[in-house]
Every structure is written in C-alpha cells, then in structure tokens.
mmCIF file of C-alpha atoms in Angstrom:
data_model
loop_
_atom_site.group_PDB
_atom_site.id
_atom_site.type_symbol
_atom_site.label_atom_id
_atom_site.label_comp_id
_atom_site.label_asym_id
_atom_site.label_seq_id
_atom_site.Cartn_x
_atom_site.Cartn_y
_atom_site.Cartn_z
ATOM 1 C CA UNK V 1 153.905 62.428 22.644
ATOM 2 C CA UNK V 2 150.432 63.650 21.628
ATOM 3 C CA UNK V 3 149.252 63.232 25.213
ATOM 4 C CA UNK V 4 152.093 65.428 26.521
ATOM 5 C CA UNK V 5 151.288 68.116 23.965
ATOM 6 C CA UNK V 6 147.580 67.976 24.855
ATOM 7 C CA UNK V 7 148.350 68.172 28.592
ATOM 8 C CA UNK V 8 150.681 71.131 27.993
ATOM 9 C CA UNK V 9 148.066 72.977 25.897
ATOM 10 C CA UNK V 10 145.408 72.361 28.556
ATOM 11 C CA UNK V 11 147.738 73.643 31.270
ATOM 12 C CA UNK V 12 148.520 76.802 29.250
ATOM 13 C CA UNK V 13 144.812 77.423 28.610
ATOM 14 C CA UNK V 14 144.091 77.064 32.318
ATOM 15 C CA UNK V 15 146.890 79.522 33.153
ATOM 16 C CA UNK V 16 145.450 82.059 30.675
ATOM 17 C CA UNK V 17 141.981 81.703 32.195
ATOM 18 C CA UNK V 18 143.381 82.034 35.735
ATOM 19 C CA UNK V 19 145.380 85.085 34.674
ATOM 20 C CA UNK V 20 142.302 86.739 33.151
ATOM 21 C CA UNK V 21 140.254 85.907 36.229
ATOM 22 C CA UNK V 22 142.925 87.383 38.496
ATOM 23 C CA UNK V 23 143.032 90.548 36.386
ATOM 24 C CA UNK V 24 139.236 90.906 36.475
ATOM 25 C CA UNK V 25 139.242 90.324 40.218
ATOM 26 C CA UNK V 26 141.906 92.996 40.660
ATOM 27 C CA UNK V 27 139.881 95.544 38.636
ATOM 28 C CA UNK V 28 136.777 94.697 40.647
ATOM 29 C CA UNK V 29 138.577 95.180 43.972
ATOM 30 C CA UNK V 30 140.024 98.498 42.827
ATOM 31 C CA UNK V 31 136.591 99.747 41.749
ATOM 32 C CA UNK V 32 135.114 98.821 45.143
ATOM 33 C CA UNK V 33 137.929 100.616 46.956
ATOM 34 C CA UNK V 34 137.558 103.768 44.858
ATOM 35 C CA UNK V 35 133.773 103.784 45.309
ATOM 36 C CA UNK V 36 134.016 103.293 49.073
ATOM 37 C CA UNK V 37 136.448 106.172 49.464
ATOM 38 C CA UNK V 38 134.172 108.517 47.541
ATOM 39 C CA UNK V 39 131.096 107.990 49.754
ATOM 40 C CA UNK V 40 132.293 109.966 52.807
ATOM 41 C CA UNK V 41 134.707 112.759 52.026
ATOM 42 C CA UNK V 42 137.232 113.821 54.642
ATOM 43 C CA UNK V 43 137.338 117.601 54.854
ATOM 44 C CA UNK V 44 140.281 119.607 56.163
ATOM 45 C CA UNK V 45 140.897 123.331 56.754
ATOM 46 C CA UNK V 46 142.376 123.415 53.229
ATOM 47 C CA UNK V 47 139.352 121.816 51.533
ATOM 48 C CA UNK V 48 136.351 122.622 53.727
ATOM 49 C CA UNK V 49 135.466 126.126 52.504
ATOM 50 C CA UNK V 50 135.785 125.319 48.816
ATOM 51 C CA UNK V 51 133.780 122.112 49.132
ATOM 52 C CA UNK V 52 130.860 123.472 51.182
ATOM 53 C CA UNK V 53 130.643 126.521 48.874
ATOM 54 C CA UNK V 54 129.986 124.341 45.821
ATOM 55 C CA UNK V 55 126.999 125.856 44.048
ATOM 56 C CA UNK V 56 123.691 124.030 44.513
ATOM 57 C CA UNK V 57 125.285 121.356 46.704
ATOM 58 C CA UNK V 58 124.360 120.412 50.260
ATOM 59 C CA UNK V 59 127.060 119.035 52.546
ATOM 60 C CA UNK V 60 126.041 116.996 55.570
ATOM 61 C CA UNK V 61 129.128 116.973 57.781
ATOM 62 C CA UNK V 62 130.053 115.014 60.905
ATOM 63 C CA UNK V 63 132.476 116.724 63.296
ATOM 64 C CA UNK V 64 134.237 114.276 65.637
ATOM 65 C CA UNK V 65 137.428 113.602 67.548
ATOM 66 C CA UNK V 66 139.077 110.169 67.787
ATOM 67 C CA UNK V 67 139.047 110.042 71.598
ATOM 68 C CA UNK V 68 135.293 110.728 71.990
ATOM 69 C CA UNK V 69 133.347 107.677 73.184
ATOM 70 C CA UNK V 70 130.129 108.983 71.584
ATOM 71 C CA UNK V 71 131.938 109.299 68.247
ATOM 72 C CA UNK V 72 133.337 105.781 68.625
ATOM 73 C CA UNK V 73 129.858 104.489 69.448
ATOM 74 C CA UNK V 74 128.651 105.641 66.029
ATOM 75 C CA UNK V 75 130.615 102.718 64.569
ATOM 76 C CA UNK V 76 129.999 102.562 60.827
ATOM 77 C CA UNK V 77 126.900 104.792 60.920
ATOM 78 C CA UNK V 78 128.442 107.653 58.947
ATOM 79 C CA UNK V 79 129.962 105.323 56.346
ATOM 80 C CA UNK V 80 126.605 103.546 56.061
ATOM 81 C CA UNK V 81 124.910 106.908 55.520
ATOM 82 C CA UNK V 82 127.482 107.750 52.854
ATOM 83 C CA UNK V 83 126.712 104.519 51.026
ATOM 84 C CA UNK V 84 122.966 105.124 51.292
ATOM 85 C CA UNK V 85 123.278 108.696 49.998
ATOM 86 C CA UNK V 86 125.655 107.824 47.152
ATOM 87 C CA UNK V 87 122.929 108.089 44.495
ATOM 88 C CA UNK V 88 121.525 111.407 45.716
ATOM 89 C CA UNK V 89 122.292 114.376 43.489
ATOM 90 C CA UNK V 90 123.707 117.520 45.063
ATOM 91 C CA UNK V 91 124.123 116.039 48.555
ATOM 92 C CA UNK V 92 127.594 115.137 49.775
ATOM 93 C CA UNK V 93 128.525 113.448 53.032
ATOM 94 C CA UNK V 94 131.651 114.747 54.734
ATOM 95 C CA UNK V 95 133.540 114.393 57.979
ATOM 96 C CA UNK V 96 136.001 116.528 59.885
ATOM 97 C CA UNK V 97 138.467 115.262 62.484
ATOM 98 C CA UNK V 98 138.437 118.110 65.005
ATOM 99 C CA UNK V 99 141.504 116.631 66.697
ATOM 100 C CA UNK V 100 143.490 117.533 63.577
ATOM 101 C CA UNK V 101 141.384 120.463 62.322
ATOM 102 C CA UNK V 102 140.835 122.416 65.550
ATOM 103 C CA UNK V 103 140.810 125.833 63.861
ATOM 104 C CA UNK V 104 138.132 124.724 61.396
ATOM 105 C CA UNK V 105 135.947 123.294 64.155
ATOM 106 C CA UNK V 106 136.273 126.504 66.151
ATOM 107 C CA UNK V 107 135.365 128.534 63.052
ATOM 108 C CA UNK V 108 132.131 126.565 62.487
ATOM 109 C CA UNK V 109 131.235 126.696 66.190
ATOM 110 C CA UNK V 110 131.733 123.070 67.236
ATOM 111 C CA UNK V 111 131.619 122.636 71.021
ATOM 112 C CA UNK V 112 130.602 118.996 71.482
ATOM 113 C CA UNK V 113 131.100 115.705 69.705
ATOM 114 C CA UNK V 114 129.735 114.342 67.559
ATOM 115 C CA UNK V 115 128.078 117.314 65.859
ATOM 116 C CA UNK V 116 126.243 116.980 62.554
ATOM 117 C CA UNK V 117 125.645 120.076 60.418
ATOM 118 C CA UNK V 118 124.176 120.654 56.991
ATOM 119 C CA UNK V 119 125.688 123.356 54.778
ATOM 120 C CA UNK V 120 124.292 124.721 51.518
ATOM 121 C CA UNK V 121 126.115 127.096 49.178
ATOM 122 C CA UNK V 122 128.680 127.697 51.922
ATOM 123 C CA UNK V 123 126.218 128.532 54.692
ATOM 124 C CA UNK V 124 125.233 126.427 57.679
ATOM 125 C CA UNK V 125 121.511 125.778 57.310
ATOM 126 C CA UNK V 126 120.745 123.183 59.985
ATOM 127 C CA UNK V 127 122.176 121.252 62.908
ATOM 128 C CA UNK V 128 121.001 117.672 63.370
ATOM 129 C CA UNK V 129 119.943 116.571 66.843
ATOM 130 C CA UNK V 130 117.690 113.603 66.143
ATOM 131 C CA UNK V 131 118.053 109.828 66.396
ATOM 132 C CA UNK V 132 121.337 108.323 65.274
ATOM 133 C CA UNK V 133 120.257 105.882 62.609
ATOM 134 C CA UNK V 134 120.777 105.939 58.854
ATOM 135 C CA UNK V 135 117.134 106.464 57.910
ATOM 136 C CA UNK V 136 116.662 109.453 60.272
ATOM 137 C CA UNK V 137 119.907 111.061 59.120
ATOM 138 C CA UNK V 138 119.011 110.517 55.468
ATOM 139 C CA UNK V 139 115.523 111.978 55.897
ATOM 140 C CA UNK V 140 116.946 115.025 57.668
ATOM 141 C CA UNK V 141 119.590 115.610 54.985
ATOM 142 C CA UNK V 142 117.106 115.284 52.116
ATOM 143 C CA UNK V 143 114.486 117.534 53.722
ATOM 144 C CA UNK V 144 116.917 120.237 54.826
ATOM 145 C CA UNK V 145 118.759 120.219 51.490
ATOM 146 C CA UNK V 146 115.446 120.634 49.661
ATOM 147 C CA UNK V 147 114.435 123.552 51.929
ATOM 148 C CA UNK V 148 117.817 125.206 51.423
ATOM 149 C CA UNK V 149 117.642 124.760 47.642
ATOM 150 C CA UNK V 150 114.137 126.259 47.535
ATOM 151 C CA UNK V 151 115.250 129.206 49.688
ATOM 152 C CA UNK V 152 118.291 129.767 47.462
ATOM 153 C CA UNK V 153 116.071 129.611 44.355
ATOM 154 C CA UNK V 154 113.676 132.175 45.825
ATOM 155 C CA UNK V 155 116.626 134.423 46.635
ATOM 156 C CA UNK V 156 117.994 134.215 43.109
ATOM 157 C CA UNK V 157 114.519 134.850 41.628
ATOM 158 C CA UNK V 158 114.270 138.092 43.640
ATOM 159 C CA UNK V 159 117.595 139.259 42.210
ATOM 160 C CA UNK V 160 116.237 139.027 38.644
#
C-alpha cells in the first residue's frame, strides 16, 4: 500500500514538473514570436506616413513585390538586417509590398525592385545602391541616420 502511494505521489510530482516546463516553454515560444515580428515592420498606405514621420527616428525601408526574382533572391536578408538592428535606437527597419500598396510606392517614387530608402522625420534622405549583405546595409543605415539627425539638429538650432 505504501509503495502505491509513493508511486502515485512521484507520478503527480512528475506531472506538475512537466506542466510547469510546458508552460515555461510556451511563454518562451511566444516571446520569440513577438520579438521576431517586431524586427521588420510591414508598412501600408495607412501606416507609412505616420511611422516615417516619427520624430528623431530613421526608417530604412525595403520596397518589393512578391513576383520579383531579385526580391526573392534576397531570401532572409531583410529579416537578418532587422535582427541585427534590433538594438539600435531611433532606427527602424520596414518593408512595403508594392503589389498591395501600389499608390504608396508611386507616391515615394519606386520604379524598380527591390528599392531600399532611408527616411528621417518623414523625408527621404538616401537611397541605398550598394552591396546586398547585412553588414553593408547596416553601415549605410547607421551612417545616413547619423547624418540626417545631425542635419535636423542643425536646422532646429537655427530656428532658436
């Protein structure tokens, strides 16, 4: 009888541990999913203007269409850039599907795919035309964002 009780208690303890482990695993998976989604932000005609006008924030945006072989050849490059840039203050990585957002792409003068543009305080400040690797894209975004921030600071100092 004591053996049965001991076996039952051991089984219940194991179930509690497994349940806690499963719960922790679930929270971990949710946190990874939420973090991944936040790294590259999909912009639409409804969100684009408000997002790129955020004060003191640079937006490095990829404009693509799903049928473009050059866009497909990028593979995970843009997501990889988003992950790399996650810790950078005041630089956001965005993407626009020009197949869905044709009017937006026309408005920002997109004529070929993929096109990469950097915006600061709502204004286009640079178009990227260099190598397509994470380190080159990151360097470009950091340098151009810094130049744009300095220019904006000089402009606001003149207003004072």
